[in-house]
Coordinates of C-alpha atoms (C1' of nucleotides) in Angstrom, one line a residue:
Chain O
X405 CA 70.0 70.0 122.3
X406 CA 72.5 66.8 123.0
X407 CA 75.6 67.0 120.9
X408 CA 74.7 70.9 119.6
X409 CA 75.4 73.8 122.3
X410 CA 79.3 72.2 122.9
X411 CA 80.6 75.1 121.1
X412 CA 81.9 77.8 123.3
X413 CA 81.2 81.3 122.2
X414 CA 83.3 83.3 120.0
X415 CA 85.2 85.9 121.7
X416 CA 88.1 88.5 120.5
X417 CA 90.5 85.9 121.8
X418 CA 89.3 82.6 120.4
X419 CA 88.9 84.6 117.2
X420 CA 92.6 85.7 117.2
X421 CA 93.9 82.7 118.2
X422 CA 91.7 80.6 115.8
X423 CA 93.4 83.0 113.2
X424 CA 97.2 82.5 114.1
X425 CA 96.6 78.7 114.3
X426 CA 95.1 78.9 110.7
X427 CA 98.3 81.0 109.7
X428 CA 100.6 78.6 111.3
X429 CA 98.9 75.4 109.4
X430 CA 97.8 76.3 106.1
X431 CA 100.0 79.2 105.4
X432 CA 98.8 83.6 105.1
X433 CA 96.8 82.8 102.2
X434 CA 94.6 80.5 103.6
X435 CA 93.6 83.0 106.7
X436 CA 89.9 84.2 104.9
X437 CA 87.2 85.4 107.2
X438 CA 85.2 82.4 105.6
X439 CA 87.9 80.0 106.5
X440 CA 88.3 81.5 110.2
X441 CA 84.7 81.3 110.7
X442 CA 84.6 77.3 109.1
X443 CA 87.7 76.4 111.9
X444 CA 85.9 78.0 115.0
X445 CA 82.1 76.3 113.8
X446 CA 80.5 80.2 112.6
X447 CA 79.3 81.7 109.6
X448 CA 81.8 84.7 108.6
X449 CA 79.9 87.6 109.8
X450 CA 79.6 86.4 113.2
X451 CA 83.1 87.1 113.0
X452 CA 82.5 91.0 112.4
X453 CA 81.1 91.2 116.2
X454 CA 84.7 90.9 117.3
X455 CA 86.7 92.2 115.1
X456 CA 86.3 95.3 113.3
X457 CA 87.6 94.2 109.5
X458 CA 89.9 92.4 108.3
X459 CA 92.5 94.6 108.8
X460 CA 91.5 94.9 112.6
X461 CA 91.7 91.2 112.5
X462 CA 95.5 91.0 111.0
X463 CA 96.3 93.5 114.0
X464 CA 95.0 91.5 116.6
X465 CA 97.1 88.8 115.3
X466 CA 100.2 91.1 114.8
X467 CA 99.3 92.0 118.7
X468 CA 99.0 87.9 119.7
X469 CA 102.5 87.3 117.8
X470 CA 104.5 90.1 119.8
X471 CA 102.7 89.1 123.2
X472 CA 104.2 86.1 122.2
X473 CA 107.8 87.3 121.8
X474 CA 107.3 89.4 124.9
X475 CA 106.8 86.7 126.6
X476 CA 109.7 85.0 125.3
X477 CA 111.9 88.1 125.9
X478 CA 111.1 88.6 129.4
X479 CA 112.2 84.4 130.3
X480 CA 115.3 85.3 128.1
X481 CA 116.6 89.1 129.0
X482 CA 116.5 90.3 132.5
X483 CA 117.4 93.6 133.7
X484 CA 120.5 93.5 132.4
X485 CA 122.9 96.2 133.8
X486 CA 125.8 97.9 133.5
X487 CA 127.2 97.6 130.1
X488 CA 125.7 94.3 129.7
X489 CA 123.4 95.9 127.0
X490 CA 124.9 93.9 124.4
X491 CA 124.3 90.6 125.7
X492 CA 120.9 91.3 126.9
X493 CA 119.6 93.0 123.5
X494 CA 121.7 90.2 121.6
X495 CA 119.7 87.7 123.9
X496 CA 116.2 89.5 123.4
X497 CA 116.6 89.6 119.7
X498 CA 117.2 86.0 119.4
X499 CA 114.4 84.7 121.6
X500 CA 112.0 87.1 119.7
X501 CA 114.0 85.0 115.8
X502 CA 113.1 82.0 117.7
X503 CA 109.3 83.1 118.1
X504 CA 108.9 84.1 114.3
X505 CA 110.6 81.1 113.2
X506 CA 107.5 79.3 114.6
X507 CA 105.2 82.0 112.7
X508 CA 107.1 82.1 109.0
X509 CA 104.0 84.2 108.0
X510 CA 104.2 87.1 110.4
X511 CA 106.9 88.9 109.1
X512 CA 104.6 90.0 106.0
X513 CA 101.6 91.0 107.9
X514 CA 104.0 92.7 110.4
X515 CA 105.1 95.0 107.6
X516 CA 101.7 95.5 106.3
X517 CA 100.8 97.5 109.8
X518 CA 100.2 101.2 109.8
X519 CA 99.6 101.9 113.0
X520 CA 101.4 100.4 116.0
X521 CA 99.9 98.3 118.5
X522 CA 100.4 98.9 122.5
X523 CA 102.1 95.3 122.7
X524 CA 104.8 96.7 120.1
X525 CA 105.3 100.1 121.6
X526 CA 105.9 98.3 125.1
X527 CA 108.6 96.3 123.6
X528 CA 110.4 98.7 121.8
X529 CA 110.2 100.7 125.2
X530 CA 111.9 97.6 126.7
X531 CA 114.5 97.7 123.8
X532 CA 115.2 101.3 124.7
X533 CA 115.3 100.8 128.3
X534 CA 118.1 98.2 128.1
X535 CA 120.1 100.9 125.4
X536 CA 119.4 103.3 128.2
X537 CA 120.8 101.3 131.1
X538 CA 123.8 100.4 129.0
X539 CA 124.8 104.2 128.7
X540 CA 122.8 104.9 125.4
X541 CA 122.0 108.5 124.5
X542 CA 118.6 108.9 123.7
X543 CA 119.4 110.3 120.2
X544 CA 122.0 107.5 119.9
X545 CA 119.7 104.7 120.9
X546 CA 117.6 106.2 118.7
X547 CA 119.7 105.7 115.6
X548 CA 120.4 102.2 117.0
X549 CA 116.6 101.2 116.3
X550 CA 116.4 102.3 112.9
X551 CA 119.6 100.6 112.2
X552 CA 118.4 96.9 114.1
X553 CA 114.9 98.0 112.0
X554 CA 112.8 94.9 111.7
X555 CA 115.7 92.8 113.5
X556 CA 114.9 94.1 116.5
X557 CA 111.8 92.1 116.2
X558 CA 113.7 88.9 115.2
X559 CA 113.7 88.9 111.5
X560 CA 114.9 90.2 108.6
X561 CA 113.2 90.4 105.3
X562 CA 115.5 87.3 103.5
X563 CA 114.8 88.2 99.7
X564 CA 113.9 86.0 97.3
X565 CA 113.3 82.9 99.6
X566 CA 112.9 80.1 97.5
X567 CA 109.3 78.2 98.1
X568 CA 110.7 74.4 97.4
X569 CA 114.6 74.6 98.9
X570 CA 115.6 71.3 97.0
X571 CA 114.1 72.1 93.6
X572 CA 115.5 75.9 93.3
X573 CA 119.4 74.5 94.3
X574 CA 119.3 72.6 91.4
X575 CA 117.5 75.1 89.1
X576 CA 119.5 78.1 89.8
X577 CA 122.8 76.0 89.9
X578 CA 122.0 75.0 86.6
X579 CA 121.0 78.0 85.1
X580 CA 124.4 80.2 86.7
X581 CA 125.6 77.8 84.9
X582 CA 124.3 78.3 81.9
X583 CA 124.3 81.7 82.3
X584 CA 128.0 81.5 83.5
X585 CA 129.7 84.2 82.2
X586 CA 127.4 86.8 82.6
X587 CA 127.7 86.3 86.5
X588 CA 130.9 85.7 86.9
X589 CA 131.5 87.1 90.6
X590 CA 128.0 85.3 91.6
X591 CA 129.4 81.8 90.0
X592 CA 132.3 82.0 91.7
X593 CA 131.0 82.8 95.2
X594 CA 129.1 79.9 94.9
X595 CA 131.3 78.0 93.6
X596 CA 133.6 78.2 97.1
X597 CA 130.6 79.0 99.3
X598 CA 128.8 76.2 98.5
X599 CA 131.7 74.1 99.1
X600 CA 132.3 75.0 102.0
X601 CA 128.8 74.8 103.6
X602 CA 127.8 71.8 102.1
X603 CA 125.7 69.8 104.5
X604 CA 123.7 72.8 105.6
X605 CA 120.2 72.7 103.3
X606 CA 120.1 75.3 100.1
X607 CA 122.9 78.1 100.4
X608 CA 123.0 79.8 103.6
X609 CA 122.6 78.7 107.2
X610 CA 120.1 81.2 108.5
X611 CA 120.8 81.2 111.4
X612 CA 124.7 82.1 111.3
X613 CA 123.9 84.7 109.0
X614 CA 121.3 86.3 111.3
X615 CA 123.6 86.0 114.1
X616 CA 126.7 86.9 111.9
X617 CA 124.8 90.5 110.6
X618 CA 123.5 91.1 114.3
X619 CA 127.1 91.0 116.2
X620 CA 128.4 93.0 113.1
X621 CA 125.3 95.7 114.2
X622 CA 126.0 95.5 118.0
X623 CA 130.0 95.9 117.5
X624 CA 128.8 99.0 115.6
X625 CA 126.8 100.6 118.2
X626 CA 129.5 99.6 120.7
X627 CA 132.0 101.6 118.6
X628 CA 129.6 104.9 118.4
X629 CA 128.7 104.4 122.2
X630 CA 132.2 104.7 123.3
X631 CA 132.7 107.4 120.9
X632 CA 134.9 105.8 118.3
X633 CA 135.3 108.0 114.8
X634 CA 133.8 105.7 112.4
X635 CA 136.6 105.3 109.8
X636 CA 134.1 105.8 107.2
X637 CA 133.7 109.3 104.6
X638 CA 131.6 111.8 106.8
X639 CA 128.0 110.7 106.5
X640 CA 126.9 113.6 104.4
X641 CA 123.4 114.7 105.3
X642 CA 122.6 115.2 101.2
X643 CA 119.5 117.2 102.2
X644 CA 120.3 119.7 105.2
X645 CA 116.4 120.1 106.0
X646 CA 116.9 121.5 109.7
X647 CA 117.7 124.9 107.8
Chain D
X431 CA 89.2 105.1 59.9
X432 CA 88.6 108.5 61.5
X433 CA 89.6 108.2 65.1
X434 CA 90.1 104.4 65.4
X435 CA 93.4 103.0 65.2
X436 CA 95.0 105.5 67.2
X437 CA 95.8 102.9 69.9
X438 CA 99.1 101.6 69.4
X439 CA 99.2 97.8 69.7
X440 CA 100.1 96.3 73.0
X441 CA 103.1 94.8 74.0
X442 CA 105.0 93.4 77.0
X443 CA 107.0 96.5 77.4
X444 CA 103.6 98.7 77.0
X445 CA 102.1 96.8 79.9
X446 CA 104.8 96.8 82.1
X447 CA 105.0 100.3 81.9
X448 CA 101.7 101.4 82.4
X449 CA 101.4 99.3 85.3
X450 CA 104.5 100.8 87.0
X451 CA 102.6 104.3 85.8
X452 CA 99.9 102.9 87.4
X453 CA 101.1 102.0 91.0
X454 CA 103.2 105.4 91.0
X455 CA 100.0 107.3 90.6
X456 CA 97.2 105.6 92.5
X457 CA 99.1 103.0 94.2
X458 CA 99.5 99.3 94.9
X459 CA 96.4 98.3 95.3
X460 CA 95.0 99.9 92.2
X461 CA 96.9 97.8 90.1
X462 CA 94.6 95.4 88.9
X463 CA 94.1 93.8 86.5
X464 CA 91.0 95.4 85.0
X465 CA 92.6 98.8 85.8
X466 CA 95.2 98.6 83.9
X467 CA 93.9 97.4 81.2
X468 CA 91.7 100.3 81.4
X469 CA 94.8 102.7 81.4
X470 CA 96.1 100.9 78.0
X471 CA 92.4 101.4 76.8
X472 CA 91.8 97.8 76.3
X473 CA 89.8 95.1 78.0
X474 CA 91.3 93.2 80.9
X475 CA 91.7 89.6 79.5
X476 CA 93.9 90.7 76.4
X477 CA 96.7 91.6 78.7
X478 CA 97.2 87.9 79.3
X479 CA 98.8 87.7 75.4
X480 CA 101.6 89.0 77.1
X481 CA 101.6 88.0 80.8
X482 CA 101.3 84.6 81.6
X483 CA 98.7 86.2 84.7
X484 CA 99.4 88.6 87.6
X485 CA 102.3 87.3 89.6
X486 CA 104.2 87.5 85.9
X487 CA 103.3 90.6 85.5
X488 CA 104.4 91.7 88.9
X489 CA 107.5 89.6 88.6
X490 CA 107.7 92.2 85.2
X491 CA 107.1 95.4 87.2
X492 CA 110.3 94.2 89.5
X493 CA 112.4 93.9 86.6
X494 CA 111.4 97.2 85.3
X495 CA 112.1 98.5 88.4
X496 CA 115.4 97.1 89.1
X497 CA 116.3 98.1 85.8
X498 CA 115.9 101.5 86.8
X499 CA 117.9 101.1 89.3
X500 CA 121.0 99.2 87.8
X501 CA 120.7 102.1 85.0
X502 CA 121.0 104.7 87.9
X503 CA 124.2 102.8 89.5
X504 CA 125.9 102.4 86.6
X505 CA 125.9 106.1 86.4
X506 CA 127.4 106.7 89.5
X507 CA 129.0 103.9 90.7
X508 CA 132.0 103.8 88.6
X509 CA 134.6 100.5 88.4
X510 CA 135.9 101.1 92.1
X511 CA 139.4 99.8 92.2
X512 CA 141.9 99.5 95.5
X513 CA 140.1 99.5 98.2
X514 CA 137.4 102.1 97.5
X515 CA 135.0 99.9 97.5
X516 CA 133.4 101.7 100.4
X517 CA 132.5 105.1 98.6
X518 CA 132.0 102.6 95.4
X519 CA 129.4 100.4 97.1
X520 CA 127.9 103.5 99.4
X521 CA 127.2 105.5 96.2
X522 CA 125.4 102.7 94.8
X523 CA 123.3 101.5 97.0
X524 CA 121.8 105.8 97.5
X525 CA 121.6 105.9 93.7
X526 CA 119.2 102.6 94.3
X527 CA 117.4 104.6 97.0
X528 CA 116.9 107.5 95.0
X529 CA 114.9 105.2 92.7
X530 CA 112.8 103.3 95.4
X531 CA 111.7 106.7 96.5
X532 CA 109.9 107.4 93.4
X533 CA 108.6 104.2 93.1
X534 CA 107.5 104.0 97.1
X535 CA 105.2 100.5 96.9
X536 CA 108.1 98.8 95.1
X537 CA 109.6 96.9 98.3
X538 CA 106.8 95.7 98.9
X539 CA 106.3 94.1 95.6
X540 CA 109.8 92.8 95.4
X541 CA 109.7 91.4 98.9
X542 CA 107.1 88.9 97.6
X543 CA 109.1 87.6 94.5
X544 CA 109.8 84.0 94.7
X545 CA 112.3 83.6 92.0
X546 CA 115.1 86.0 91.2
X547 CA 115.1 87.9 87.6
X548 CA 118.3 87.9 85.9
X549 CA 118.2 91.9 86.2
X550 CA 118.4 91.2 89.8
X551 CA 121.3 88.8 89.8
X552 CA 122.7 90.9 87.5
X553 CA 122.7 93.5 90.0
X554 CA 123.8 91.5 92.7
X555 CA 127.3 90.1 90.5
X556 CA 127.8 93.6 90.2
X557 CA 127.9 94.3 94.1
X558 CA 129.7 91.3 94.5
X559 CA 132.2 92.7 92.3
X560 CA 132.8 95.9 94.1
X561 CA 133.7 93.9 97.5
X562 CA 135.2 91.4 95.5
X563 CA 138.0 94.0 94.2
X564 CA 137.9 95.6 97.2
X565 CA 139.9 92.6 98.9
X566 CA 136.7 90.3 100.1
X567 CA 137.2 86.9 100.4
X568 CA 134.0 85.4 98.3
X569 CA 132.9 83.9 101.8
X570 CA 132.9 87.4 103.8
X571 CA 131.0 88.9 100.5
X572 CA 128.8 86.7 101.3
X573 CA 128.1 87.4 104.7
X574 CA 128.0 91.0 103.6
X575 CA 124.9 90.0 101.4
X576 CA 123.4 89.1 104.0
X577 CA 124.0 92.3 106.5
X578 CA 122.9 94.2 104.1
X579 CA 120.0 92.6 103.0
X580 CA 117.4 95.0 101.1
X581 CA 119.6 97.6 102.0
X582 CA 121.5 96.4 98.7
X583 CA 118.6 97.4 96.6
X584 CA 118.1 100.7 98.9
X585 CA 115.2 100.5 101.1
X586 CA 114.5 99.1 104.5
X587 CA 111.8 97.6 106.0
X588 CA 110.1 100.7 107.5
X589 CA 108.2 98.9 110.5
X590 CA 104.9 101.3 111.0
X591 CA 105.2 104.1 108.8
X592 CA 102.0 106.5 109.1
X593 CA 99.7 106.9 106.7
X594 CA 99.6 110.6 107.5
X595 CA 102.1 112.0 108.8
X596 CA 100.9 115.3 110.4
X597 CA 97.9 113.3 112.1
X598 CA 100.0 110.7 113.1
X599 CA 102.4 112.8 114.9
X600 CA 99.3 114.8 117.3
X601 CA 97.9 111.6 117.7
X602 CA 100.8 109.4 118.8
X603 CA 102.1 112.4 120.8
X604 CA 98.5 112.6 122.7
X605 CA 98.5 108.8 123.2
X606 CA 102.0 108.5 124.7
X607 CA 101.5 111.4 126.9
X608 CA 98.0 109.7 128.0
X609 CA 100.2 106.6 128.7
X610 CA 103.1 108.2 129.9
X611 CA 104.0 106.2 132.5
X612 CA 103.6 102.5 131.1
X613 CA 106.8 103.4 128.7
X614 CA 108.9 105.5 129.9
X615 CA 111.8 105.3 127.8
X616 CA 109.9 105.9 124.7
X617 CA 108.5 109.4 126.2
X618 CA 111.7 110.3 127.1
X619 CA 113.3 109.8 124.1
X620 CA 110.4 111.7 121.6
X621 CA 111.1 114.7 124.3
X622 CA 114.2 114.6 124.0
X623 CA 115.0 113.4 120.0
X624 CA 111.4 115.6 118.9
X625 CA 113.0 118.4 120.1
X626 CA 116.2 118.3 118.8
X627 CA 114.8 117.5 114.8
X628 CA 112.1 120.0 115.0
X629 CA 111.7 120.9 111.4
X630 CA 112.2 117.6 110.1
X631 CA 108.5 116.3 109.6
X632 CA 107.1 113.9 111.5
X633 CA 110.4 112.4 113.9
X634 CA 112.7 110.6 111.8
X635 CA 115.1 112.1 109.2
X636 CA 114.6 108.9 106.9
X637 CA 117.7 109.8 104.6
X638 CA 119.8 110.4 107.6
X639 CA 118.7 107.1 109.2
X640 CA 119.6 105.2 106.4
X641 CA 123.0 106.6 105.9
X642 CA 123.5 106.3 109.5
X643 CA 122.9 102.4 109.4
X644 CA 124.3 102.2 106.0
X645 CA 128.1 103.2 107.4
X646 CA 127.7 101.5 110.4
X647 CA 127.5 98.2 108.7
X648 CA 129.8 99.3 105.8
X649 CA 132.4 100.0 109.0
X650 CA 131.9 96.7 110.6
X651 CA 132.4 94.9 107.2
X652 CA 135.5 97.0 106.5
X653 CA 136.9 95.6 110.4
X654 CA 136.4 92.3 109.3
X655 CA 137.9 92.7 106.3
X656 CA 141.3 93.6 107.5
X657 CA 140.7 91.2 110.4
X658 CA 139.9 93.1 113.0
X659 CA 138.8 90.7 116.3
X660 CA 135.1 92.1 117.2
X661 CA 134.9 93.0 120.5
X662 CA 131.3 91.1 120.6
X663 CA 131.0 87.4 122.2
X664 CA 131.5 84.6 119.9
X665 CA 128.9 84.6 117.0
X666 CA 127.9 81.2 118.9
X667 CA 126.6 78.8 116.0
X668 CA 124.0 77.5 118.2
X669 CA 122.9 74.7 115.9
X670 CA 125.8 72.7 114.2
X671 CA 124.4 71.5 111.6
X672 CA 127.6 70.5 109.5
X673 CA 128.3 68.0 111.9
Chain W
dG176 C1' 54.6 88.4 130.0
dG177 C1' 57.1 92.2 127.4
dT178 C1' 61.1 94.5 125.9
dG179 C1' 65.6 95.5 125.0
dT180 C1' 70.3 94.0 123.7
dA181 C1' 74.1 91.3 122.1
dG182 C1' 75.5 87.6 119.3
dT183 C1' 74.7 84.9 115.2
dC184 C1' 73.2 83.9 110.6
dG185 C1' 71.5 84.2 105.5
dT186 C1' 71.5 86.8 101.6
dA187 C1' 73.5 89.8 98.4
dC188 C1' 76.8 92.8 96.1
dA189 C1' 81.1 94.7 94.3
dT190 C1' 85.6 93.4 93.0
dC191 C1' 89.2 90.4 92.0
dG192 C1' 91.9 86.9 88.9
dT193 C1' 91.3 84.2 85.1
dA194 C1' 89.3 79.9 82.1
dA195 C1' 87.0 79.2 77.6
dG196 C1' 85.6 80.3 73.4
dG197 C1' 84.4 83.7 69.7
dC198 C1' 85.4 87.7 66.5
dC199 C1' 88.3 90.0 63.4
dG200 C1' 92.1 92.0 60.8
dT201 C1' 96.4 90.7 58.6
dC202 C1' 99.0 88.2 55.4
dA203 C1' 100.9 84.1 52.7
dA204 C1' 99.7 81.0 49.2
dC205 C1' 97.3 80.1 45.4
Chain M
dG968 C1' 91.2 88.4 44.1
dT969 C1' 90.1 84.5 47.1
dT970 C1' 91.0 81.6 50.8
dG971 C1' 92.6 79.9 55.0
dA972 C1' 95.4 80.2 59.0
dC973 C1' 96.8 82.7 62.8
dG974 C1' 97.6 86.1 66.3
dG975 C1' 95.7 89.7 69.0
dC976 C1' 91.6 91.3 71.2
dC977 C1' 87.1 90.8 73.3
dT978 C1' 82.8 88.7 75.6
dT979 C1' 81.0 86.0 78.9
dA980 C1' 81.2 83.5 82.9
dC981 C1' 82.9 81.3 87.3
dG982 C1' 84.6 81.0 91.8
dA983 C1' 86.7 83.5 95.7
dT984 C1' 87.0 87.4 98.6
dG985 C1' 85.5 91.2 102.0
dT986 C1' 81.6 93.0 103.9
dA987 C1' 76.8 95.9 104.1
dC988 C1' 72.1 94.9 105.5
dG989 C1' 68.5 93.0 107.8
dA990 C1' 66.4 89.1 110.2
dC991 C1' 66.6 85.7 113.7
dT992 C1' 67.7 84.0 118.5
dA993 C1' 68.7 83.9 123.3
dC994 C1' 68.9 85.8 127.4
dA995 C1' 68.6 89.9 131.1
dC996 C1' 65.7 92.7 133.4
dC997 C1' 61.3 94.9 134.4

DNA sequence: GGTGTAGTCGTACATCGTAAGGCCGTCAAC
DNA sequence: GTTGACGGCCTTACGATGTACGACTACACC
């Protein structure tokens, strides 16, 4: 007795959030059932009394993270009527960017999921409810969610992130230029980009660009709500499967 | 004498391929290490003559990969002059598709690349050179980038795909019917969208999605090319960093 | 008390990436 | 031919990981 019995005892929740505070300080890798159980005071098989397995583990967290952004998304988007739907959805998406930016890591454990978790389904279901209310068709509104894909959900996969922003300007900057004229389009773009946006760390402001490809989405859908012909070449379903 | 010898010697090109043969047959996760030396009929640490270790190797696989992919565009995505840089860039990016769908664990792999391989940038001059001639200013090509993220390399993030596909379907069917009123919109929708696609497997006609998002986005970036005003609110650059 | 039951722990195993050093065949120089 | 260096391959071993298995502990209820 005296200082030992302090601990509280584990439960699903301390578990999960024990494991997304883990994430958020020492990074994906570092989130081990031996380092979990080492943060919350517990050898790593007490763990397994909670959680199933790992991977049950990584969905509980995928299930904290989009509480999270529901939460977020309700303070942000209300009902949002009439053909508001753009500003709402545009609102939604951006408190749910804002979330993630405070999880970097969730995005790759996000895609990792096979199976969808209640929390998800209940906020794609909110998604389509403001698509509804802003005079989506239901086969519309679904095309609109495979276009948004995992924006909808506040991020975008950003390729090749560099891990040390400072370092990599200066390496690839000197290797384009080295490599000038093999990339000549790439050498000029940054060339006048870089220019332009100097001040703003690395290449791209982030955020612009997020916001930037999301209005560009939205005007889209706009356009096919109203029925607009898309000026584009017929979209040429290559493989006519419905026979 | 005899038998022996029959093993040709290894090399970096050797590896690379059998561990892209590799993941293609038994997937991501059975590329190890030990396995694939096991393929190459060899023992695991010789493979580190030539690979400095595993995220080299992988960072190999990509280039193999997207090698495959630049050899399928330049196929069919010819020069693209006047302002066909639409159908030029649209052709492109389903000839890169067509090769991500044989090699189905390959986003995932490139998604966790660090540094960029020169076959990538490489790639990525040419797209630039298609909007380039096509009349983009080197600043909206870059935006485009952006919108288009992966999409350039032909995939998307696809948030949740089942496992199984015929299991998946009963089973999410039963659930949402189970909780049929918690999300409405969602239940409406599969009645309605399930019914219309019935042939296709499962509920999404992934090549029709991907087209369907693909000219979306290549129709907003044509409206900003010529100048169009979007209809949406300003883009809002919440944080202005270039003070 | 006895007896279950749920939570925790200790040990052990398979598998992973890979560090360190040894073996062996090839080939240039003599 | 002999020798010595070297490059490619292998053996062994280490630490980390997820987790199966069984034992221990603490408390509820009879």
């Amino acid at each position: 007795m005296g200082t030992a019995q302090r601990r509280p005892p584990l439960s699903r929740e301390r578990v999960l959030a024990a494991a997304v505070a883990l994430a958020d300080r020492d990074g994906l890798d570092a989130l081990t059932m031996r380092r979990l159980a080492q943060d919350l005071e517990v050898e790593a098989m007490s763990l397994y009394h909670h959680v199933a397995n790992k991977e049950a583990l990584l969905d509980g967290v995928v299930e904290v993270v989009v509480e999270e952004i529901v939460a977020a998304t309700d303070v942000a988007g209300g009902p949002a009527t009439g053909d508001d739907w753009r500003a709402g959805l545009r609102a939604r998406i951006l408190s749910a960017r804002e979330v993630l930016l405070r999880h970097p890591w969730a995005p790759r454990v996000l895609e990792t999921r096979t199976t969808l978790s209640p929390a998800v389904i209940g906020y794609y279901d909110g998604v389509l409810g403001i698509l509804r209310a802003g005079g989506f068709s239901y086969d519309l509104a679904h095309h609109a969610l495979h276009v948004l894909g995992s924006r909808t959900l506040g991020f975008v996969q950003e390729l090749f992130e560099p891990d040390d922003p400072a370092g990599a300007d200066a390496d690839v900057t000197a290797m384009l230029e080295q490599l000038g004229g093999r990339f000549p389009h790439i050498v000029g773009m940054m060339a006048e980009v870089a220019h332009a946006t100097e001040g703003t760390l690395g290449w791209c402001d982030d955020q612009f660009e997020f916001e930037f490809a999301l209005d560009l989405i939205l005007d889209g859908l706009e356009a096919r709500r109203v029925g607009d012909r898309p000026r584009s070449d017929a979209p040429g379903n290559l493989d006519d499967r419905t026979t």
